[in-house]
Amino acid sequence: MKFKLIHALAMASLMTTFSSCSNDDPIAPGSSLEEKTYTGTDGLSISLNGTSLIGKVATFTPATDGTATVTLAGEPIEMDAIMGMITKAEHEQPTLALPTAGVLPGSSQLIIPVELKGDADNCTFDGKGETDYCTYFYSGAATAETFEFNLTDVKLKNTSLAGTWTLPELYEINPDWGTEEANIYNVARVVWQSENGIEVMPGWPMPVESILGMTLAIPMIGEGDNLISPIEMLTVVLKSVTFSEDGNVTAEYLDSKDMSKGVIKSPAGLAQYVITSEGNLRLFLNPAAIIANTVTATKSCATRAADISMIVESLMQQLIPMLSQGVPVSYGKALTDSEGNLNEDPDIMSFFLGTETLLPLLKAVSPLLADEDFVNSIVEEARKDPNMGYMADMLPGILQSLPEVINTTSKIEIGINLKK
């Protein structure tokens, strides 16, 4: 009996020891949390170098060992949001989620394994990393309801374009006459080579590049004797463009409708860039941020829903990849004239969309220019503007000539020149 009692006491002591050890086992941080995707309307707070970002999503996937995986990406944007920004008219476009650019420039998706700190319900993490295009530090916190992620010290690996750029002088001295004259090639890059010309009048074709140059140079903006040309308006409105070392692109400009507001600086987070190779960059736009900043003004533009639907359908194949993969932009020496001579000033650079980008877009909208109703609607709107003058009478021939011009285009480059 005494042996049985001692045995029972020993077993009880052993069980107590095991139970005590089990209760003292550390609880892994985040162990009570489940995988969840957070959005801006569902507990997500995300920033890059101190700027809060919208239009992003984060997925937090915790493991049982105190680690987790964080996946950051752009939040798909519904076609309805873009259509609503473009027109107030009713439309029958199906709801379609379009992919958008990621959080870091050049990365449509960022996957980061993290070590968690804290307790089962509330954990934090921090560390550093790099992508093909940039380096960064990160910190964050996760609960069942909220997720915070902060990217700091983000810096591009290639910062050769970083700095603030302004428009070069539009005017120059004519060596033959000694007078000051505007040269659109000082500010704009206009190249359009096609086998066909634009018929401004029946039987009178002109090179499309000449038409573009003339349109940019003709005073047509403003009232009365205060008319200025589109190229002059650009030099008045656009004050600077800044390429930041963290990949943000911002601009300083005047509100063309109310210049008394003074210089406006666009917020960070609207656009990012990375240099993909010498002479080439990718520009990443944040549709959610752009819509949030411009939707009020843009909605005042009413356009036929049928026309917009046709444009959207035609351009979809070319535009969708650009939302997540970026818009291809070329840069290099600026032109000095229509003959293709180069400006040798090393501080002046031309940023432009090239043939590979523009021609497919033009071909997509070309059928619309064959729509007589569409052409007539543009001409009608132009005639309402007293500044258009004789240009309104030339529009039918110009628009009707464009499909063949586009069809026989071999080279097209449209952009602006900036001086560092």
XYZ file of N, CA, C and O in Angstrom, residues 172-181:
40
model
N 14.162 82.673 -79.006
C 15.566 82.802 -79.371
C 15.721 83.924 -80.399
O 14.738 84.350 -81.017
N 16.934 84.408 -80.572
C 17.192 85.487 -81.516
C 17.370 84.915 -82.928
O 18.182 84.011 -83.146
N 16.590 85.412 -83.848
C 16.733 85.016 -85.253
C 18.008 85.662 -85.808
O 18.103 86.890 -85.859
N 18.998 84.854 -86.221
C 20.276 85.431 -86.672
C 20.154 86.272 -87.934
O 20.968 87.168 -88.178
N 19.121 86.010 -88.752
C 18.958 86.757 -89.999
C 18.312 88.119 -89.776
O 18.651 89.101 -90.451
N 17.376 88.168 -88.825
C 16.614 89.404 -88.638
C 16.940 90.105 -87.318
O 16.579 91.261 -87.122
N 17.606 89.387 -86.410
C 17.930 89.976 -85.119
C 16.723 90.161 -84.221
O 16.773 90.909 -83.240
N 15.633 89.484 -84.544
C 14.408 89.590 -83.752
C 14.238 88.353 -82.878
O 14.758 87.278 -83.183
N 13.492 88.518 -81.807
C 13.225 87.396 -80.899
C 12.016 86.625 -81.401
O 10.935 87.201 -81.592
N 12.178 85.344 -81.618
C 11.108 84.519 -82.164
C 10.973 83.228 -81.354
O 11.941 82.740 -80.771
